[in-house]
Each structure stands twice: as C-alpha cells, then as structure tokens.
mmCIF file of C-alpha atoms in Angstrom:
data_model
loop_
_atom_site.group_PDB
_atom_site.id
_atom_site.type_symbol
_atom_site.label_atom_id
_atom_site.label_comp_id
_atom_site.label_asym_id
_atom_site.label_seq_id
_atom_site.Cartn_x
_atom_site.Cartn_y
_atom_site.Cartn_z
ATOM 1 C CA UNK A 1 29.351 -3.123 18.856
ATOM 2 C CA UNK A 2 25.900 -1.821 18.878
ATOM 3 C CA UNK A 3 24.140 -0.626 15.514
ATOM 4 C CA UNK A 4 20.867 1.750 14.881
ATOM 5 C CA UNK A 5 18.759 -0.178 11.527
ATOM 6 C CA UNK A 6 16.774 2.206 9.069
ATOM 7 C CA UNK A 7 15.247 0.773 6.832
ATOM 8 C CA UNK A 8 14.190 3.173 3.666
ATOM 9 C CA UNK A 9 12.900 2.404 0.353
ATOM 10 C CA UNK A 10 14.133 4.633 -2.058
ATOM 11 C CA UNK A 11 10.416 6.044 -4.387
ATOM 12 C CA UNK A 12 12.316 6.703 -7.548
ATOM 13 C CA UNK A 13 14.041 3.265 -7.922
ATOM 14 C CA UNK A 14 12.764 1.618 -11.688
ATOM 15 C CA UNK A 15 11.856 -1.903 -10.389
ATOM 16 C CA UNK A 16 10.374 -3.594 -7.126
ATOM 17 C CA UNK A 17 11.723 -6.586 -5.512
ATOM 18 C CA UNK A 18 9.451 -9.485 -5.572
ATOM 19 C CA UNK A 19 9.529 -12.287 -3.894
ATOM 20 C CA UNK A 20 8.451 -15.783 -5.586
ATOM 21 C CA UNK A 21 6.750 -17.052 -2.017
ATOM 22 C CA UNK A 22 4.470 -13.934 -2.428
ATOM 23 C CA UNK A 23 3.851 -14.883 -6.022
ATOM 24 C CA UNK A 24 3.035 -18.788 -4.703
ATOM 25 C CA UNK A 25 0.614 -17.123 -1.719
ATOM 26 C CA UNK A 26 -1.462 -15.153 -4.437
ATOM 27 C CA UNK A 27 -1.467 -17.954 -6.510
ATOM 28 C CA UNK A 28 -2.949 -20.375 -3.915
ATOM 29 C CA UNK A 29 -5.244 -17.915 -2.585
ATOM 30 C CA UNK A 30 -9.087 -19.106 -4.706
ATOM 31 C CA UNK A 31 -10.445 -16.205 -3.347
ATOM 32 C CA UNK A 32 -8.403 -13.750 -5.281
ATOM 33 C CA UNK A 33 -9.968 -13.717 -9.312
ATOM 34 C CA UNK A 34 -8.067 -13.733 -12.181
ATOM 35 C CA UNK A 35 -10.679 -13.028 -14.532
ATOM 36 C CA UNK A 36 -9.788 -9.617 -16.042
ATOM 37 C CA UNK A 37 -7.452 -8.220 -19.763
ATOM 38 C CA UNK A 38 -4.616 -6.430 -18.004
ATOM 39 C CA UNK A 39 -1.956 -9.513 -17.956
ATOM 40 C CA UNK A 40 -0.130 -8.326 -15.008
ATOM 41 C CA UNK A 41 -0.864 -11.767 -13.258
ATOM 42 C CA UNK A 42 0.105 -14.068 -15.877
ATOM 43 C CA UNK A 43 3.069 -12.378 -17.110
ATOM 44 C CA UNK A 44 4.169 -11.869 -12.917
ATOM 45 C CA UNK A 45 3.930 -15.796 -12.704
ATOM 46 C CA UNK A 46 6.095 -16.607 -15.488
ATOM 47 C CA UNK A 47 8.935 -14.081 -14.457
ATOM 48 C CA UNK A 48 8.494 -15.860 -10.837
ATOM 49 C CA UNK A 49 9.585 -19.549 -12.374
ATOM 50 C CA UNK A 50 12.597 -17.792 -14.539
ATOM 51 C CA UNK A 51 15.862 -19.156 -13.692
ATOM 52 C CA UNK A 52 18.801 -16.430 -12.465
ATOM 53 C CA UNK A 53 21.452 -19.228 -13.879
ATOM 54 C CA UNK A 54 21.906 -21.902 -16.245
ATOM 55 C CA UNK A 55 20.983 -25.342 -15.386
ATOM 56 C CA UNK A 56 19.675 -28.689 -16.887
ATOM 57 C CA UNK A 57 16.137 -30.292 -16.749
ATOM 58 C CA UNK A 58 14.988 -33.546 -17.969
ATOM 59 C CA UNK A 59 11.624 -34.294 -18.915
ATOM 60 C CA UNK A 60 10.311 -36.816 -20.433
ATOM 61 C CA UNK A 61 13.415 -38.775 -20.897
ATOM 62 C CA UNK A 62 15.376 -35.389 -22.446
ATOM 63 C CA UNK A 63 17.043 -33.365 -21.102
ATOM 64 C CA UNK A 64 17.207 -29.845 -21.491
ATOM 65 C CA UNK A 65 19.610 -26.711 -20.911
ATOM 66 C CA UNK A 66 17.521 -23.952 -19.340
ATOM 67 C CA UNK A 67 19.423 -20.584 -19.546
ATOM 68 C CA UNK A 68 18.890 -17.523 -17.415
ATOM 69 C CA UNK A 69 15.406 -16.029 -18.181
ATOM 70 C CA UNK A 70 14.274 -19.204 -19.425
ATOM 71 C CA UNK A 71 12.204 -22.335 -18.054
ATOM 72 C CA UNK A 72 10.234 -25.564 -19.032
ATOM 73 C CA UNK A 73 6.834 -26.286 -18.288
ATOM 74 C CA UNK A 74 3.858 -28.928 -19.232
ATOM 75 C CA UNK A 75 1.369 -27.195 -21.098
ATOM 76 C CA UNK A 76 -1.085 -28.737 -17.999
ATOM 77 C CA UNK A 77 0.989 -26.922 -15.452
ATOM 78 C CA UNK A 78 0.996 -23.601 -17.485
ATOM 79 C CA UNK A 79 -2.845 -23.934 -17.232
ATOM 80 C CA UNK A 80 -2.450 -24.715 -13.484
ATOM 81 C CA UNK A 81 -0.919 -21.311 -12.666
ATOM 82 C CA UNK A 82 -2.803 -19.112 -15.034
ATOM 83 C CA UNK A 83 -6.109 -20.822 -13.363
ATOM 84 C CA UNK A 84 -8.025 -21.533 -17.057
ATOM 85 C CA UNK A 85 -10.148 -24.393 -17.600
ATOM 86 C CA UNK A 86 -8.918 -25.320 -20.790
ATOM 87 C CA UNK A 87 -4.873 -25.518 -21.881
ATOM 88 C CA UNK A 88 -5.415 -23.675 -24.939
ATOM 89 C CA UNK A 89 -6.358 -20.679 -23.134
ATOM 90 C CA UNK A 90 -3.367 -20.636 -21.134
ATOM 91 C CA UNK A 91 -1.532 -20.856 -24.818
ATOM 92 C CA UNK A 92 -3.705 -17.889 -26.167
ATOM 93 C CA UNK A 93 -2.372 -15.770 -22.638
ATOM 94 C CA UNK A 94 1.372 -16.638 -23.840
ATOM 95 C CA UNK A 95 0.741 -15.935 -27.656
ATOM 96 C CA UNK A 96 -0.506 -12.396 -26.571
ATOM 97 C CA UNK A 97 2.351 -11.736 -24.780
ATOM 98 C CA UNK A 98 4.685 -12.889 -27.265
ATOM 99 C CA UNK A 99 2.632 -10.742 -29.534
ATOM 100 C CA UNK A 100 3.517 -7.242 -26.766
ATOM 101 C CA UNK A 101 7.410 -8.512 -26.845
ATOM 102 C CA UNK A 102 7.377 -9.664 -23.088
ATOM 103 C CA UNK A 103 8.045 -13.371 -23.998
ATOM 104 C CA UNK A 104 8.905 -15.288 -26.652
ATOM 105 C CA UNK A 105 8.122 -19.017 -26.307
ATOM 106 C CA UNK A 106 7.856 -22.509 -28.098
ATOM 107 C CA UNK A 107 6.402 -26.096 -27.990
ATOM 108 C CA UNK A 108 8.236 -28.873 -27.282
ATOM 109 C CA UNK A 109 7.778 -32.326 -27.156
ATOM 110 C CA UNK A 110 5.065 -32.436 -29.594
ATOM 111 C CA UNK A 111 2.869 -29.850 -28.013
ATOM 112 C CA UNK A 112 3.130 -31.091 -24.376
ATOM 113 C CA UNK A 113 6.065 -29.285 -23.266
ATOM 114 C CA UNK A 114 6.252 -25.511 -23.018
ATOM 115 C CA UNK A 115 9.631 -23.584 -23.218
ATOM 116 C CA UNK A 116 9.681 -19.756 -22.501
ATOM 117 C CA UNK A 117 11.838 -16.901 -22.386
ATOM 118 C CA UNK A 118 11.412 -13.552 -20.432
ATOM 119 C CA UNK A 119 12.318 -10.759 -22.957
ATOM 120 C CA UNK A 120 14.558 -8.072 -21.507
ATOM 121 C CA UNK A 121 15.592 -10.393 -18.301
ATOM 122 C CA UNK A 122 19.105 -9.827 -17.726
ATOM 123 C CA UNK A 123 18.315 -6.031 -18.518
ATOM 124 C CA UNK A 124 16.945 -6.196 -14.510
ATOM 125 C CA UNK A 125 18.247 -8.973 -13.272
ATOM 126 C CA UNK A 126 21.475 -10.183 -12.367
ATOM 127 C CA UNK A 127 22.661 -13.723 -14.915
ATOM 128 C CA UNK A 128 24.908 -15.763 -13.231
ATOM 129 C CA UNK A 129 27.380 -17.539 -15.032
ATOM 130 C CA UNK A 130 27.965 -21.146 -13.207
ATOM 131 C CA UNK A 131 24.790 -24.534 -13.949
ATOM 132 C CA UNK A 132 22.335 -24.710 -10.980
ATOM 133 C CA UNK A 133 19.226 -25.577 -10.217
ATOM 134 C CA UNK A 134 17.354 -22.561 -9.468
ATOM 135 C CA UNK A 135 14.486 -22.822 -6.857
ATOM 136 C CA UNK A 136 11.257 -21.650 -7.629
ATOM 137 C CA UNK A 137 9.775 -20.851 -4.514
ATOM 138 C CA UNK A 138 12.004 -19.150 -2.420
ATOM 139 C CA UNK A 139 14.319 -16.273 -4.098
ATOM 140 C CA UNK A 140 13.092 -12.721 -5.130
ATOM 141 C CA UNK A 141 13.569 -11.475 -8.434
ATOM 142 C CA UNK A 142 13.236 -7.472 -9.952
ATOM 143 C CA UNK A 143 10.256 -6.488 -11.782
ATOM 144 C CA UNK A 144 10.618 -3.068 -14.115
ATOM 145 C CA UNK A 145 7.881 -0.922 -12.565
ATOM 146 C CA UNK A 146 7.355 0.533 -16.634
ATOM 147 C CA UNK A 147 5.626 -2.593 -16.887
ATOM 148 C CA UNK A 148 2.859 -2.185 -14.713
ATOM 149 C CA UNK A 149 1.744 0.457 -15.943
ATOM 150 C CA UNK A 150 1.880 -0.934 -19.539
ATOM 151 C CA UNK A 151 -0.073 -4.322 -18.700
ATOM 152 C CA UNK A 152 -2.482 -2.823 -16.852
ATOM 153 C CA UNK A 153 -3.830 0.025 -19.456
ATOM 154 C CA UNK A 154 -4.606 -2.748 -21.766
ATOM 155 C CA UNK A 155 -7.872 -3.542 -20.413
ATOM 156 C CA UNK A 156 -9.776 -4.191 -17.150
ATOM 157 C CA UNK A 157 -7.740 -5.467 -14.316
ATOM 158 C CA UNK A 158 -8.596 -8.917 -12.356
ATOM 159 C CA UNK A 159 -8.239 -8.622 -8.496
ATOM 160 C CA UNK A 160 -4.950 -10.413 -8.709
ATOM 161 C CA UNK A 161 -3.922 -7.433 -10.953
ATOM 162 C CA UNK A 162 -4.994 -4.802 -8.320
ATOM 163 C CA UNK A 163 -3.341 -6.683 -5.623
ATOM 164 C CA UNK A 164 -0.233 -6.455 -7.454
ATOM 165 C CA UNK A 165 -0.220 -3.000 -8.672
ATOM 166 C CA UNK A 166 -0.932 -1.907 -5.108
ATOM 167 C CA UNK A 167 2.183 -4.318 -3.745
ATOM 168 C CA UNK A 168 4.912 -3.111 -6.367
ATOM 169 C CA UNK A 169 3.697 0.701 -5.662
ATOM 170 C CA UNK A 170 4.085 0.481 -1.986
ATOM 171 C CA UNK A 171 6.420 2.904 -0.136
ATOM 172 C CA UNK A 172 8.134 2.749 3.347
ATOM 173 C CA UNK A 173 9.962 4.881 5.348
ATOM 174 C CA UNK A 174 10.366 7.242 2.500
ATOM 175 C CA UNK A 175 10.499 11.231 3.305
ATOM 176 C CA UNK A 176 9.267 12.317 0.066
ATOM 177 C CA UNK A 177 6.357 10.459 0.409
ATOM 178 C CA UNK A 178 3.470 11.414 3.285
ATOM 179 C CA UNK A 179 2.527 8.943 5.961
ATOM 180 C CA UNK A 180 5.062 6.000 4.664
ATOM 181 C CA UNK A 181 6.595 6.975 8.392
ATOM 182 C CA UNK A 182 3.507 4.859 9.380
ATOM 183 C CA UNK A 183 3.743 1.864 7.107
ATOM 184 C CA UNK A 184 3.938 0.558 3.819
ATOM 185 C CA UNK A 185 1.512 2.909 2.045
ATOM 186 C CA UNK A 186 0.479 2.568 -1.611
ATOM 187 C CA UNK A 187 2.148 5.669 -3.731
ATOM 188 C CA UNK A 188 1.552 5.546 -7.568
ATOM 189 C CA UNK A 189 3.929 8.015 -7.968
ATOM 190 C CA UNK A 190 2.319 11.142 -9.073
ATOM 191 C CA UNK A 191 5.324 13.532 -8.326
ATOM 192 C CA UNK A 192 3.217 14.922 -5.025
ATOM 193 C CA UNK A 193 4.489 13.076 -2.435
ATOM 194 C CA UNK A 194 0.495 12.470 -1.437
ATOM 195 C CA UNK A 195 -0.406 8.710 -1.514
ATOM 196 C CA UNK A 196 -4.119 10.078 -0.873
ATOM 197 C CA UNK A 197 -5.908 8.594 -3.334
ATOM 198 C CA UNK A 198 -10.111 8.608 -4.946
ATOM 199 C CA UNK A 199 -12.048 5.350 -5.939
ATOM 200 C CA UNK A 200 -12.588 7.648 -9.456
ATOM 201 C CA UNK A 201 -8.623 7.970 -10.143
ATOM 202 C CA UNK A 202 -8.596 3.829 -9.407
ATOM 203 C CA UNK A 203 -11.131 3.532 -11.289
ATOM 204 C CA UNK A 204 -10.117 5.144 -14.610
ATOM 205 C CA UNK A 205 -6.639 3.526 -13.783
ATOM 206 C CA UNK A 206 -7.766 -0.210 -13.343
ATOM 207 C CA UNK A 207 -10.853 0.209 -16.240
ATOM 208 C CA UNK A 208 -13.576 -0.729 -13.542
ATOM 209 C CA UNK A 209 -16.668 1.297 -11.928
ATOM 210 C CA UNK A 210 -16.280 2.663 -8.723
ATOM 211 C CA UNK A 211 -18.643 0.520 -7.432
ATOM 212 C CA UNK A 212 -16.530 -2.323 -7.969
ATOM 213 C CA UNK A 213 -13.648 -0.760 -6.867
ATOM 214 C CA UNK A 214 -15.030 0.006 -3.464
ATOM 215 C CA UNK A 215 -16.334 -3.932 -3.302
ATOM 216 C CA UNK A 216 -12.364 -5.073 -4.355
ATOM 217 C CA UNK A 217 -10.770 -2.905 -1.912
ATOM 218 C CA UNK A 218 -13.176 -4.121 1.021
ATOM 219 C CA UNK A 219 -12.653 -7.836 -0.340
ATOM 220 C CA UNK A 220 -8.888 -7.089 0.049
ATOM 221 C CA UNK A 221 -8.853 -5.751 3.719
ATOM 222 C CA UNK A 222 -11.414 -8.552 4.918
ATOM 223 C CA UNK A 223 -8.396 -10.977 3.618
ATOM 224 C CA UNK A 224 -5.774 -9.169 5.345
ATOM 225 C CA UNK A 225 -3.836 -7.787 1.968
ATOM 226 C CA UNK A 226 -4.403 -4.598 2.841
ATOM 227 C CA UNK A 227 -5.536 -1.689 5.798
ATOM 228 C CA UNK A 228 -7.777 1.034 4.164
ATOM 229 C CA UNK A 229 -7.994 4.242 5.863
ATOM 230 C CA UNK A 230 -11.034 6.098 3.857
ATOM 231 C CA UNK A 231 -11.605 10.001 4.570
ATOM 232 C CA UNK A 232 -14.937 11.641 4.474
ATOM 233 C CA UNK A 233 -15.740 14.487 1.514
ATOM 234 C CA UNK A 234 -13.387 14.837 -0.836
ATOM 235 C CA UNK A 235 -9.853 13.988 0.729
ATOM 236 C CA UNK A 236 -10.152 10.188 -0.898
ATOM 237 C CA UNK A 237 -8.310 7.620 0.677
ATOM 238 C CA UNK A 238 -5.022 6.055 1.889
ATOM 239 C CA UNK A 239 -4.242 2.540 1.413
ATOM 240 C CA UNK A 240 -1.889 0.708 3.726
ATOM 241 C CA UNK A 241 -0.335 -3.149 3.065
ATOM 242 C CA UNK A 242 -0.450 -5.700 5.114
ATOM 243 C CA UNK A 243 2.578 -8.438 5.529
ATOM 244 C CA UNK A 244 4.588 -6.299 3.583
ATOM 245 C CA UNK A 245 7.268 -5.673 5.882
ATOM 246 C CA UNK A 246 7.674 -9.017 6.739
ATOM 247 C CA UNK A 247 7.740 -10.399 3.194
ATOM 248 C CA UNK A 248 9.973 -7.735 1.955
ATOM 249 C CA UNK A 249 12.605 -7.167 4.910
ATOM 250 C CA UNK A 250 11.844 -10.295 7.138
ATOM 251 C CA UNK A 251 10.735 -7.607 9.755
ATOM 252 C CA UNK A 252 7.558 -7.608 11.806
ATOM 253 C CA UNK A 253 4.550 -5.638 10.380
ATOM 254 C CA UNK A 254 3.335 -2.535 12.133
ATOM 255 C CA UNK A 255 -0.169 -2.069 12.842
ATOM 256 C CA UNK A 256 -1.677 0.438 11.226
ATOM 257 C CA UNK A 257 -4.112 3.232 13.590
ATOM 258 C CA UNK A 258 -6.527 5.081 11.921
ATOM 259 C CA UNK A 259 -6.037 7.948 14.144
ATOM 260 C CA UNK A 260 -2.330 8.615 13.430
ATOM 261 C CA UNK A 261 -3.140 8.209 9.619
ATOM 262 C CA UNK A 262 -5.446 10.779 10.755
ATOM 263 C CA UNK A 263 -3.222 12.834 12.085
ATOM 264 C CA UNK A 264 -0.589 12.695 9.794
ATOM 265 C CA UNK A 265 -3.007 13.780 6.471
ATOM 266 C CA UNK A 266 -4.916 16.477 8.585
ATOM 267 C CA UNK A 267 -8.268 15.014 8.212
ATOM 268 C CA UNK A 268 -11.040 17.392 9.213
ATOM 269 C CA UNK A 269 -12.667 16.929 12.740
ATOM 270 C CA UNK A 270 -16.531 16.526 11.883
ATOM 271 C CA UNK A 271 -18.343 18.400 14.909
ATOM 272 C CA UNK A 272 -21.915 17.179 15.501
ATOM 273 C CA UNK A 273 -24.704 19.670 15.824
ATOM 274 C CA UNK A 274 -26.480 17.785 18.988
ATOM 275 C CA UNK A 275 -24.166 19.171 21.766
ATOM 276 C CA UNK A 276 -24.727 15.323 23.516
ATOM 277 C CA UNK A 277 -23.587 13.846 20.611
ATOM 278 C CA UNK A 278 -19.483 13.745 22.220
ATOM 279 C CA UNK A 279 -17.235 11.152 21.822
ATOM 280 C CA UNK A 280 -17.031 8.574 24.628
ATOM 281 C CA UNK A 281 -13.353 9.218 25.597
ATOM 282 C CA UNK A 282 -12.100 9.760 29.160
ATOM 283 C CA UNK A 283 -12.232 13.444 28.423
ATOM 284 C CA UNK A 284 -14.605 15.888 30.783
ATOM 285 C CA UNK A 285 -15.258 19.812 30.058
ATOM 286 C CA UNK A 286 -14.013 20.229 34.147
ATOM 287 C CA UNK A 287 -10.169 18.347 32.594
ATOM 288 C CA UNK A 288 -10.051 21.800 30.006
ATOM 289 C CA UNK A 289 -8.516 25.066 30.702
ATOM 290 C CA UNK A 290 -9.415 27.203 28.444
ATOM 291 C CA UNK A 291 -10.000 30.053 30.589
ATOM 292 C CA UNK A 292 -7.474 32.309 28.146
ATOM 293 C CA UNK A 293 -9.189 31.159 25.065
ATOM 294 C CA UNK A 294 -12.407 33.058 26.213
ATOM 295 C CA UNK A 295 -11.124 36.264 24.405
ATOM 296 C CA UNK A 296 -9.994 35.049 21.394
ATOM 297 C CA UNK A 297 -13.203 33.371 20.622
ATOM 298 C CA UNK A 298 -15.493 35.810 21.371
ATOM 299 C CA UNK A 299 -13.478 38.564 19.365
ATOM 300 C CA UNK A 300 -11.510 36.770 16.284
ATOM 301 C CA UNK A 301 -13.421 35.215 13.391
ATOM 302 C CA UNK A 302 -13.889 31.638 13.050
ATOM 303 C CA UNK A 303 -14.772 31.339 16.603
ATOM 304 C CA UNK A 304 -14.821 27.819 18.077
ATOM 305 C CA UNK A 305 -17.133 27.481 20.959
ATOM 306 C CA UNK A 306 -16.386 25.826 24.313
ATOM 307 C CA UNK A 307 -18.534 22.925 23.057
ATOM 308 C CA UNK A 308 -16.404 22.506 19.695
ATOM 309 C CA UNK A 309 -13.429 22.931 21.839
ATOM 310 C CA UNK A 310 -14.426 19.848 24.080
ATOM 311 C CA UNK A 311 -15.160 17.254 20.949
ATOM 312 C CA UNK A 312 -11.878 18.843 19.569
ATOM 313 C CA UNK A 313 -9.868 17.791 22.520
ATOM 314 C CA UNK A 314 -11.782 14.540 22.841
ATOM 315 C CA UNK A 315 -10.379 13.443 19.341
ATOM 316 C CA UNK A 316 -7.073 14.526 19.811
ATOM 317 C CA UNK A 317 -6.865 12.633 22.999
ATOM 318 C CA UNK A 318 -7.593 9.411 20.819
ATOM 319 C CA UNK A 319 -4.731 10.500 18.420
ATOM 320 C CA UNK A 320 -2.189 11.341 20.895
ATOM 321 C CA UNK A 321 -3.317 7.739 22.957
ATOM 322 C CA UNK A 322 -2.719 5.899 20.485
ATOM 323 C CA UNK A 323 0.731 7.680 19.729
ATOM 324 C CA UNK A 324 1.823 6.163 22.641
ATOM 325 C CA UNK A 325 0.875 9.019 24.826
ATOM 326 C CA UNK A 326 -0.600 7.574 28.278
ATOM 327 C CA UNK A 327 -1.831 10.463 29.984
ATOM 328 C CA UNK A 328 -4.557 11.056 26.880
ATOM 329 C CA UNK A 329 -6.162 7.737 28.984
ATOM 330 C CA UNK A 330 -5.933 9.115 32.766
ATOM 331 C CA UNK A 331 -9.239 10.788 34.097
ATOM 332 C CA UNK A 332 -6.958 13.203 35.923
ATOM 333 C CA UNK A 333 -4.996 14.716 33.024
ATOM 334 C CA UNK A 334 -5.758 18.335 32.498
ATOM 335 C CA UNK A 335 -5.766 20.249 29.307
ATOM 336 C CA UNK A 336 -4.209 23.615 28.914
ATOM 337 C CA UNK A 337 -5.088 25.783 25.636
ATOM 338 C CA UNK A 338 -3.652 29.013 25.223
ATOM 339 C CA UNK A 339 -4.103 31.181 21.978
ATOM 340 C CA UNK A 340 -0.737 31.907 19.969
ATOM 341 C CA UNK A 341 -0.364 35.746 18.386
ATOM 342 C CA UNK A 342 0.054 34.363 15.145
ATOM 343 C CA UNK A 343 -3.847 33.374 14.725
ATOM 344 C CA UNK A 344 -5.788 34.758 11.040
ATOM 345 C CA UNK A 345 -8.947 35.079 10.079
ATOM 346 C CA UNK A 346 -8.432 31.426 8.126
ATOM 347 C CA UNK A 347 -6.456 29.858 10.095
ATOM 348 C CA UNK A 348 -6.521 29.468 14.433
ATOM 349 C CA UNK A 349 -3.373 27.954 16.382
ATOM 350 C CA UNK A 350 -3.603 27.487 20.050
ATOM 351 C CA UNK A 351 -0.449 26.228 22.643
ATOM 352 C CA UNK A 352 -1.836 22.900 24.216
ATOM 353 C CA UNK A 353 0.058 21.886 27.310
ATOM 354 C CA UNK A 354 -1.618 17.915 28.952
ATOM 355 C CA UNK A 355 -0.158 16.169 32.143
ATOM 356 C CA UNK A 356 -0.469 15.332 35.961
ATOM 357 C CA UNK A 357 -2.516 18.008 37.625
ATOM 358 C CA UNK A 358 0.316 19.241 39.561
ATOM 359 C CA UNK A 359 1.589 19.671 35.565
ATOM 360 C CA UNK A 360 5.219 18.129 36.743
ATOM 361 C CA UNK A 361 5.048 15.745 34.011
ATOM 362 C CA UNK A 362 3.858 17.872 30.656
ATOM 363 C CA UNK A 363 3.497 17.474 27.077
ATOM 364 C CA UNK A 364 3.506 20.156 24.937
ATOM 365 C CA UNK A 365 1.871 20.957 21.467
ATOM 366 C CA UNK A 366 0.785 23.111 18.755
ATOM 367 C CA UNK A 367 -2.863 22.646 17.608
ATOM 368 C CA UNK A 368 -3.803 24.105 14.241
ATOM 369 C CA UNK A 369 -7.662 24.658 13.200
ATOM 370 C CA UNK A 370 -8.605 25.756 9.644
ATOM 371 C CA UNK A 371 -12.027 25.549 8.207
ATOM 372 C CA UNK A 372 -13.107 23.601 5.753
ATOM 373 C CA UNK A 373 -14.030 24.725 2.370
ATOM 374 C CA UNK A 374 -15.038 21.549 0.853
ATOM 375 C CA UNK A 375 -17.061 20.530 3.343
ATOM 376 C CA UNK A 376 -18.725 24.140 2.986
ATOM 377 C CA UNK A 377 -19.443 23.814 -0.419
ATOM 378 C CA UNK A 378 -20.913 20.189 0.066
#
C-alpha cells in the first residue's frame, strides 16, 4: 500500500506541543539572555522537568514519591536552569509564581531540596496511572497557549521569552493562515489570517523599543532560530522558524525563499527611476512580447511603460525560478504579455504565457498590477 502524508496544524487548537529537547537546546544556548520580567522562560523550564506519571526519587538518602505534575530539585540545580548567580534569586522566580497560581512549591531537606508542583497540569496533560521514571529530556509535553499571553504582559520580555512566544505561535500548513503553505510562519492569532507583522505591534507586545526589537530579531536569524522576511513601507514583516519542522514532526525543514514569501503576500515591485538601474537576471527586452500591450498602455490609466514592463518581468522571473520553474533561467525563453478585458483604472491584469521559442513547452499566468497608495503617500 502506498499513502499521501499532510501534515496540518490546526490554528485554533488551545495549547502547543513542546518538546523538552527544545527546552534543553534553549537552555544551553549562552547566547540567548534571560534577563527580562515576563516569566515565560522560567515557568517553560519547570513544566519541561514535570513528570506525566508517578514515580520514586531518592535523594539524599530519602526517598520520595513524585506524582504527575510534580518533581524534585536541589535548590543549586534550580539556579542552574533559571541561569541566576545567586540561589535565592532562583527562589524569589518560584515565590512569584506561586504568588500568579502557576506553581505551588516547598523546601525540603532543610532548605536544600526543592519540591514543585505545576498548577492546572493534568487539566492539559495526560496523568498516567502506573510508577515510572519519567525522562526529562526526551518527551514533549502541552503548554496552554492562555499562558503566554499572560506571562508575557507582565513586564519586558528576555530573548528567551521572544524565542518562545514566536515557537508556540508558529503555524504550518494551515489554510486559514497566509503563507504557512511555505513554512512554519509565526501567527499571533489576530483573527486575520495575516501573519504580517510591524516591529511597533512587537514592540508594545514584548514591552521593548523597536530598536531593540529589530537588534533581537537579527540576533535570532544570525543563530539560525528564525528566517525574517522584512517588507519595505508599511507592509511590516513575516517571520519564518527555523528547525521547526524537524523538532516538531521529525521531518526535514524547508528552506525558506524570499521571493515566494514575496509572492505569496503581494509585495510591491519597487521600480528604479535610472532606466540602467535593472536587475541582473537572464532577462533581455528582445525575450518580451509585448507587442499587444502597446495599446493598452498608451490609452488606459496607470500606464506601465516598456521599461517598467522589463524590471517587472525581470522580478517575476526570480519568483517563478525559484518556484521551481526552469525556463525563468534559460536565455532563450520568451515572454508573452497580452492585456485581459477586465483591466480598471486601479487595477491592470495582463495574460503572461513563458517557454521554448517554438512555445511547445508553455507556462501560463495571470499577472496583476495595482498601484501603490502607501508608497504614494510616503
């Protein structure tokens, strides 16, 4: 028997899947700062050493029942994770969360022990019944997605924070959302289906300048956590994951190309004023037939001049190329635009036919050209 694999992640679903080994990369990584108020981090971390089941662990010469929810820590190794100097700031990090009903925890073993309890823990994940030891770096467990956006309002997020509220926000394969087709692209589900995104709305949402929201998100795709695909004007940005498909459905990652992002969000083509300005493609005016165009541009308002024309083909080329479209790279390909009768004054659609000059091999589009109004106003 041969089977077809989708893969889709469902936007509306109230937790995320995470995976401890992710948990144990970010916490390794010295690179990534945890110096921020939002708690996301530390409260991730303990939820990522919960056990599913009930099982036994002796320290110290006792030994202890650890239920589901629950484990047992040194107060040194609680210090460890959360990355503070001192152990009584990793103790002031617990007592606030005890304080916002995520935990509850107590000392043991006159100060040196640490046992804590995930509030709310079989309310999203499964408790099994049966005593095992439950290993803490391989597993996934279920994070509510409610608490994301809880910890980190509280105050100004830590880059480990942002690199986890872009992870548990990112969307693949989903229809509803635009461009997750492509890859895992970070949604924060606004009800619009458009993961486009400005540094200002990041900024109000992770209680930093923009500034240092520009310097985070670089910091992240230099590191590999993440592909950014940043529009000119207004049209903000659309930010992509890296190792995400592996991590979360043992597949291979896709590589993400600007140009389909492109594509897919409608970015506006930026035409230079210096005619010899033209993109070094393998595109030449003598490739374009535009011979029926003529009319239409002369007569119908916006025109687009033969020289507008020419960059605008050059750039689709690159799209289409790296679509997987080979002819876009062949010197000989020829271009065919013909002007469709459904053209207004705002908006101006042409037929575009590319293949083998004998045009036995063809590939057929629409092309749509609008103009536009915020770059106008800018």
């Amino acid at each position: 028997m041969e089977y077809l694999l989708e893969v889709k992640q469902i936007v509306d679903f109230p937790r995320c899947r995470i995976y401890r080994e992710f948990i144990r990369t970010l916490m390794s990584d010295k690179n990534l700062r945890t110096a921020g108020g939002s708690y996301l981090f530390y409260y991730m971390v303990l939820c990522s050493y919960a056990n599913f089941r009930s099982s036994y662990l002796k320290m110290e010469g006792i030994t202890y029942l650890v239920s589901p929810g629950e484990w047992i820590c040194r107060t040194s190794e609680l210090s460890k994770w959360f990355r503070t100097r001192y152990q009584h700031q990793a103790l002031a990090i617990m007592e606030y969360l005890q304080k916002q009903n995520y935990i509850t925890y107590t000392k043991l073993g006159h100060g040196n022990l640490i046992k804590f309890e995930i509030s709310d823990w079989k309310k999203h994940n499964t408790a099994l019944n049966y005593n095992y030891p439950c290993l803490k770096d391989g597993g996934f467990f279920f994070f509510p997605i409610a608490a994301v956006h809880e910890l980190i309002s509280i105050c100004r997020c830590s880059e480990m924070d942002i690199i986890l509220d872009l992870w548990i926000h990112a969307i693949y394969n989903d229809e509803q959302v635009r461009g997750s087709e492509l890859g895992p692209v970070v949604y924060f589900r606004n009800y619009t289906g458009n993961p486009l995104t400005s540094y200002s709305d990041l900024s109000l949402r992770w209680g930093i300048s923009k500034a240092t929201v520009s310097r985070i998100l670089n910091k992240l795709q230099e590191k590999d956590y993440i592909s950014l695909v940043s529009f000119t004007g207004r049209h903000g940005s659309v930010i992509y994951l890296c190792s995400y498909l592996c991590t979360m459905f043992n597949i291979s990652d896709i590589m993400i190309n600007k140009e389909e992002v492109s594509m897919i969000f409608q970015v506006p083509v930026h035409i230079a004023n210096d005619a010899t300005s033209v993109i070094e493609v393998p595109v030449k005016d003598h490739q374009i037939d535009s011979s029926e165009v003529a009319d239409c541009v002369s007569e119908h308002f916006p025109s687009v001049s033969k020289t507008h024309i020419l960059q605008i083909i050059q750039k689709l080329a690159q799209i289409l190329s790296a679509q997987g479209i080979p002819c876009c790279e062949c010197p000989l390909t020829q271009y065919k635009l013909s002007p469709l009768s459904d053209c207004r004054e705002d908006i101006i659609r042409y037929s575009l036919r590319l293949g083998c000059p004998d045009m036995q091999t063809v590939y057929q589009f629409e092309l749509t050209l609008s103009p536009n109004i915020h770059m106008k106003e800018t």
